[in-house]
Short mmCIF file of N, CA and C and ligand atoms in Angstrom, two decimals:
data_model
loop_
_atom_site.label_atom_id
_atom_site.label_comp_id
_atom_site.label_asym_id
_atom_site.label_seq_id
_atom_site.Cartn_x
_atom_site.Cartn_y
_atom_site.Cartn_z
N MET A 1 -9.25 9.34 -37.86
CA MET A 1 -7.83 9.36 -38.14
C MET A 1 -7.58 9.64 -39.61
N SER A 2 -6.35 9.98 -39.94
CA SER A 2 -6.07 10.37 -41.31
C SER A 2 -5.94 9.13 -42.20
N MET A 3 -5.83 9.40 -43.48
CA MET A 3 -5.69 8.30 -44.42
C MET A 3 -4.22 7.86 -44.52
N MET A 4 -3.32 8.61 -43.87
CA MET A 4 -1.91 8.24 -43.91
C MET A 4 -1.74 6.85 -43.30
N MET A 5 -1.02 5.96 -43.99
CA MET A 5 -0.88 4.60 -43.49
C MET A 5 0.31 4.50 -42.54
N LEU A 6 0.00 4.28 -41.29
CA LEU A 6 1.02 4.09 -40.27
C LEU A 6 0.95 2.64 -39.85
N ASP A 7 2.02 2.13 -39.23
CA ASP A 7 2.05 0.72 -38.84
C ASP A 7 0.83 0.32 -38.03
N TRP A 8 0.55 1.11 -36.99
CA TRP A 8 -0.57 0.75 -36.12
C TRP A 8 -1.92 0.88 -36.82
N SER A 9 -1.98 1.71 -37.84
CA SER A 9 -3.28 1.97 -38.46
C SER A 9 -3.81 0.76 -39.24
N ARG A 10 -2.90 -0.20 -39.52
CA ARG A 10 -3.37 -1.41 -40.21
C ARG A 10 -4.32 -2.22 -39.33
N ARG A 11 -4.22 -2.03 -38.01
CA ARG A 11 -5.10 -2.77 -37.10
C ARG A 11 -6.24 -1.89 -36.56
N ALA A 12 -6.41 -0.74 -37.16
CA ALA A 12 -7.42 0.21 -36.66
C ALA A 12 -8.84 -0.32 -36.86
N ALA A 13 -9.65 -0.15 -35.82
CA ALA A 13 -11.05 -0.57 -35.91
C ALA A 13 -11.80 0.26 -36.95
N CYS A 14 -11.30 1.47 -37.24
CA CYS A 14 -12.00 2.35 -38.17
C CYS A 14 -11.49 2.19 -39.60
N GLN A 15 -10.58 1.25 -39.81
CA GLN A 15 -9.93 1.16 -41.11
C GLN A 15 -10.92 1.01 -42.27
N THR A 16 -11.97 0.25 -42.05
CA THR A 16 -12.92 0.01 -43.15
C THR A 16 -14.18 0.87 -42.99
N MET A 17 -14.14 1.83 -42.09
CA MET A 17 -15.32 2.66 -41.86
C MET A 17 -15.24 3.96 -42.64
N ASP A 18 -16.38 4.62 -42.76
CA ASP A 18 -16.42 5.91 -43.44
C ASP A 18 -15.67 6.94 -42.60
N PRO A 19 -14.58 7.52 -43.11
CA PRO A 19 -13.80 8.48 -42.32
C PRO A 19 -14.64 9.68 -41.87
N GLU A 20 -15.72 9.96 -42.58
CA GLU A 20 -16.55 11.12 -42.21
C GLU A 20 -17.14 10.97 -40.82
N LEU A 21 -17.33 9.73 -40.37
CA LEU A 21 -17.86 9.53 -39.02
C LEU A 21 -16.93 10.17 -37.99
N PHE A 22 -15.62 10.14 -38.28
CA PHE A 22 -14.62 10.61 -37.32
C PHE A 22 -14.31 12.10 -37.47
N PHE A 23 -14.87 12.71 -38.51
CA PHE A 23 -14.61 14.14 -38.74
C PHE A 23 -15.93 14.88 -38.94
N PRO A 24 -16.70 15.05 -37.86
CA PRO A 24 -17.97 15.77 -37.99
C PRO A 24 -17.73 17.23 -38.34
N ILE A 25 -18.69 17.79 -39.05
CA ILE A 25 -18.56 19.20 -39.45
C ILE A 25 -18.67 20.11 -38.22
N THR A 26 -19.52 19.72 -37.28
CA THR A 26 -19.68 20.51 -36.06
C THR A 26 -19.65 19.58 -34.86
N LEU A 27 -19.29 20.12 -33.71
CA LEU A 27 -19.28 19.31 -32.49
C LEU A 27 -20.57 19.51 -31.69
N GLU A 28 -21.53 20.24 -32.26
CA GLU A 28 -22.80 20.49 -31.58
C GLU A 28 -23.90 19.67 -32.24
N GLY A 29 -25.01 19.47 -31.53
CA GLY A 29 -26.20 18.81 -32.09
C GLY A 29 -25.88 17.46 -32.69
N PRO A 30 -26.24 17.26 -33.96
CA PRO A 30 -26.02 15.95 -34.59
C PRO A 30 -24.53 15.59 -34.63
N GLY A 31 -23.70 16.60 -34.74
CA GLY A 31 -22.25 16.37 -34.74
C GLY A 31 -21.79 15.74 -33.44
N ARG A 32 -22.40 16.16 -32.33
CA ARG A 32 -22.04 15.61 -31.02
C ARG A 32 -22.38 14.12 -30.96
N GLU A 33 -23.56 13.76 -31.51
CA GLU A 33 -23.94 12.33 -31.55
C GLU A 33 -22.96 11.54 -32.42
N GLN A 34 -22.53 12.18 -33.51
CA GLN A 34 -21.58 11.52 -34.41
C GLN A 34 -20.27 11.26 -33.67
N VAL A 35 -19.82 12.25 -32.90
CA VAL A 35 -18.59 12.10 -32.12
C VAL A 35 -18.73 10.93 -31.15
N GLU A 36 -19.89 10.83 -30.51
CA GLU A 36 -20.08 9.75 -29.55
C GLU A 36 -20.07 8.39 -30.25
N ARG A 37 -20.63 8.32 -31.45
CA ARG A 37 -20.60 7.05 -32.19
C ARG A 37 -19.16 6.70 -32.59
N ALA A 38 -18.40 7.71 -32.99
CA ALA A 38 -17.00 7.47 -33.35
C ALA A 38 -16.22 6.99 -32.13
N LYS A 39 -16.45 7.63 -30.98
CA LYS A 39 -15.74 7.23 -29.76
C LYS A 39 -16.09 5.79 -29.37
N GLU A 40 -17.31 5.39 -29.66
CA GLU A 40 -17.72 4.02 -29.36
C GLU A 40 -16.89 3.03 -30.18
N VAL A 41 -16.60 3.38 -31.43
CA VAL A 41 -15.73 2.53 -32.26
C VAL A 41 -14.34 2.48 -31.64
N CYS A 42 -13.85 3.64 -31.22
CA CYS A 42 -12.50 3.71 -30.63
C CYS A 42 -12.40 2.85 -29.37
N ARG A 43 -13.49 2.78 -28.62
CA ARG A 43 -13.47 2.01 -27.37
C ARG A 43 -13.03 0.57 -27.60
N GLY A 44 -13.41 0.01 -28.74
CA GLY A 44 -13.05 -1.39 -29.02
C GLY A 44 -11.84 -1.51 -29.93
N CYS A 45 -11.10 -0.44 -30.09
CA CYS A 45 -9.99 -0.45 -31.05
C CYS A 45 -8.69 -0.90 -30.37
N PRO A 46 -7.96 -1.84 -30.98
CA PRO A 46 -6.73 -2.34 -30.36
C PRO A 46 -5.56 -1.36 -30.44
N VAL A 47 -5.68 -0.32 -31.24
CA VAL A 47 -4.55 0.62 -31.38
C VAL A 47 -4.94 2.02 -30.90
N ARG A 48 -5.82 2.04 -29.91
CA ARG A 48 -6.29 3.34 -29.42
C ARG A 48 -5.14 4.19 -28.86
N GLN A 49 -4.24 3.58 -28.10
CA GLN A 49 -3.15 4.36 -27.50
C GLN A 49 -2.20 4.94 -28.55
N PRO A 50 -1.67 4.13 -29.48
CA PRO A 50 -0.78 4.74 -30.48
C PRO A 50 -1.50 5.77 -31.34
N CYS A 51 -2.79 5.57 -31.57
CA CYS A 51 -3.56 6.54 -32.34
C CYS A 51 -3.62 7.87 -31.58
N LEU A 52 -3.90 7.80 -30.30
CA LEU A 52 -3.97 9.03 -29.50
C LEU A 52 -2.59 9.69 -29.41
N ASP A 53 -1.55 8.88 -29.19
CA ASP A 53 -0.19 9.43 -29.12
C ASP A 53 0.15 10.17 -30.40
N TYR A 54 -0.19 9.56 -31.53
CA TYR A 54 0.10 10.19 -32.83
C TYR A 54 -0.64 11.51 -32.97
N ALA A 55 -1.91 11.50 -32.57
CA ALA A 55 -2.73 12.72 -32.71
C ALA A 55 -2.17 13.85 -31.86
N ILE A 56 -1.70 13.51 -30.67
CA ILE A 56 -1.13 14.55 -29.79
C ILE A 56 0.22 15.01 -30.33
N ASP A 57 1.06 14.06 -30.72
CA ASP A 57 2.40 14.41 -31.23
C ASP A 57 2.31 15.30 -32.46
N THR A 58 1.32 15.07 -33.30
CA THR A 58 1.24 15.81 -34.56
C THR A 58 0.17 16.90 -34.50
N ARG A 59 -0.34 17.17 -33.29
CA ARG A 59 -1.29 18.27 -33.07
C ARG A 59 -2.51 18.18 -34.00
N GLN A 60 -3.14 17.01 -34.02
CA GLN A 60 -4.36 16.86 -34.84
C GLN A 60 -5.49 17.58 -34.12
N MET A 61 -5.94 18.68 -34.68
CA MET A 61 -6.94 19.50 -34.01
C MET A 61 -8.37 19.26 -34.50
N ASN A 62 -8.52 18.37 -35.44
CA ASN A 62 -9.87 18.05 -35.93
C ASN A 62 -10.14 16.57 -35.79
N GLY A 63 -11.41 16.25 -35.57
CA GLY A 63 -11.84 14.86 -35.61
C GLY A 63 -11.59 14.08 -34.32
N VAL A 64 -12.05 12.83 -34.37
CA VAL A 64 -11.89 11.91 -33.24
C VAL A 64 -10.66 11.04 -33.51
N TRP A 65 -9.77 11.02 -32.54
CA TRP A 65 -8.55 10.20 -32.60
C TRP A 65 -8.39 9.52 -31.25
N GLY A 66 -8.14 8.23 -31.25
CA GLY A 66 -7.86 7.54 -29.99
C GLY A 66 -8.96 7.72 -28.94
N GLY A 67 -10.18 7.86 -29.37
CA GLY A 67 -11.30 7.99 -28.44
C GLY A 67 -11.45 9.38 -27.84
N THR A 68 -10.76 10.36 -28.41
CA THR A 68 -10.87 11.72 -27.88
C THR A 68 -11.36 12.68 -28.95
N ASP A 69 -12.05 13.73 -28.50
CA ASP A 69 -12.44 14.80 -29.43
C ASP A 69 -11.41 15.93 -29.30
N PRO A 70 -11.50 16.94 -30.15
CA PRO A 70 -10.47 17.99 -30.13
C PRO A 70 -10.31 18.68 -28.78
N SER A 71 -11.42 18.94 -28.07
CA SER A 71 -11.26 19.66 -26.80
C SER A 71 -10.57 18.78 -25.76
N GLN A 72 -10.84 17.49 -25.79
CA GLN A 72 -10.14 16.59 -24.86
C GLN A 72 -8.64 16.55 -25.19
N ARG A 73 -8.33 16.53 -26.48
CA ARG A 73 -6.90 16.48 -26.85
C ARG A 73 -6.18 17.77 -26.48
N ARG A 74 -6.88 18.91 -26.60
CA ARG A 74 -6.24 20.16 -26.21
C ARG A 74 -5.81 20.10 -24.74
N SER A 75 -6.64 19.49 -23.90
CA SER A 75 -6.29 19.43 -22.48
C SER A 75 -5.17 18.42 -22.24
N LEU A 76 -4.92 17.52 -23.18
CA LEU A 76 -3.86 16.53 -23.02
C LEU A 76 -2.55 16.97 -23.68
N THR A 77 -2.63 18.00 -24.50
CA THR A 77 -1.47 18.41 -25.29
C THR A 77 -0.52 19.26 -24.45
N PRO A 78 0.75 18.87 -24.38
CA PRO A 78 1.70 19.68 -23.63
C PRO A 78 1.79 21.08 -24.22
N MET A 79 1.97 22.05 -23.35
CA MET A 79 2.02 23.43 -23.82
C MET A 79 3.42 23.77 -24.32
N VAL A 80 3.89 22.98 -25.25
CA VAL A 80 5.17 23.31 -25.88
C VAL A 80 4.92 23.45 -27.37
N PRO A 81 5.65 24.34 -28.01
CA PRO A 81 5.43 24.54 -29.43
C PRO A 81 5.84 23.32 -30.24
N LEU A 82 5.15 23.10 -31.36
CA LEU A 82 5.49 21.99 -32.25
C LEU A 82 6.87 22.20 -32.86
N ARG A 83 7.16 23.45 -33.23
CA ARG A 83 8.46 23.74 -33.84
C ARG A 83 9.20 24.73 -32.94
N PRO A 84 10.16 24.24 -32.16
CA PRO A 84 10.84 25.13 -31.21
C PRO A 84 11.43 26.37 -31.86
N GLU A 85 11.77 26.30 -33.17
CA GLU A 85 12.38 27.46 -33.80
C GLU A 85 11.40 28.64 -33.91
N THR A 86 10.11 28.39 -33.64
CA THR A 86 9.14 29.47 -33.70
C THR A 86 9.08 30.25 -32.39
N VAL A 87 9.78 29.77 -31.35
CA VAL A 87 9.81 30.50 -30.08
C VAL A 87 10.62 31.77 -30.27
N PRO A 88 10.06 32.94 -29.89
CA PRO A 88 10.84 34.18 -30.06
C PRO A 88 12.12 34.13 -29.25
N VAL A 89 13.19 34.55 -29.87
CA VAL A 89 14.48 34.58 -29.18
C VAL A 89 14.47 35.74 -28.19
N PRO A 90 14.78 35.50 -26.91
CA PRO A 90 14.77 36.61 -25.96
C PRO A 90 15.91 37.58 -26.26
N PRO A 91 15.69 38.87 -25.99
CA PRO A 91 16.76 39.84 -26.27
C PRO A 91 17.96 39.63 -25.37
N LEU A 92 19.15 39.93 -25.90
CA LEU A 92 20.37 39.86 -25.10
C LEU A 92 20.67 41.26 -24.56
N PRO A 93 21.43 41.35 -23.49
CA PRO A 93 21.81 42.68 -23.00
C PRO A 93 22.49 43.46 -24.13
N GLY A 94 22.10 44.69 -24.30
CA GLY A 94 22.68 45.51 -25.37
C GLY A 94 21.83 45.53 -26.62
N ASP A 95 20.89 44.54 -26.76
CA ASP A 95 19.97 44.57 -27.91
C ASP A 95 19.00 45.73 -27.75
N ARG A 96 18.56 46.30 -28.87
CA ARG A 96 17.55 47.35 -28.78
C ARG A 96 16.18 46.77 -29.03
S1 SF4 B 1 -8.62 4.69 -31.81
FE1 SF4 B 1 -10.42 5.29 -33.01
S2 SF4 B 1 -9.66 6.75 -34.54
FE2 SF4 B 1 -7.89 5.69 -33.67
S3 SF4 B 1 -7.50 3.98 -35.06
FE3 SF4 B 1 -8.83 3.22 -33.44
S4 SF4 B 1 -10.92 3.45 -34.17
FE4 SF4 B 1 -9.61 4.71 -35.47
#
């Protein structure tokens, strides 16, 4: 999780841990083992749900959040844009 202090993060099991555990450089090989160790910490965390909700709401695409890795979060993330104003405006009749 990020270093940003949120209400729920004060009770985070990872609060006093090395943040690097939760942000492996790669998700393969040793990085995969690191992810599994981070998820093990999340398993016993009292704020796992708000952590995961935050990660999905803010589209955190790196690291372990709420016991999930990036590919798991992608499958949980609604397919709606973060900023609706980025959706292309459909043409109106008469537009070229
Ligand atoms: S769920 Fe995991 S990443 Fe989130 S606050 Fe808890 S220990 Fe940290």
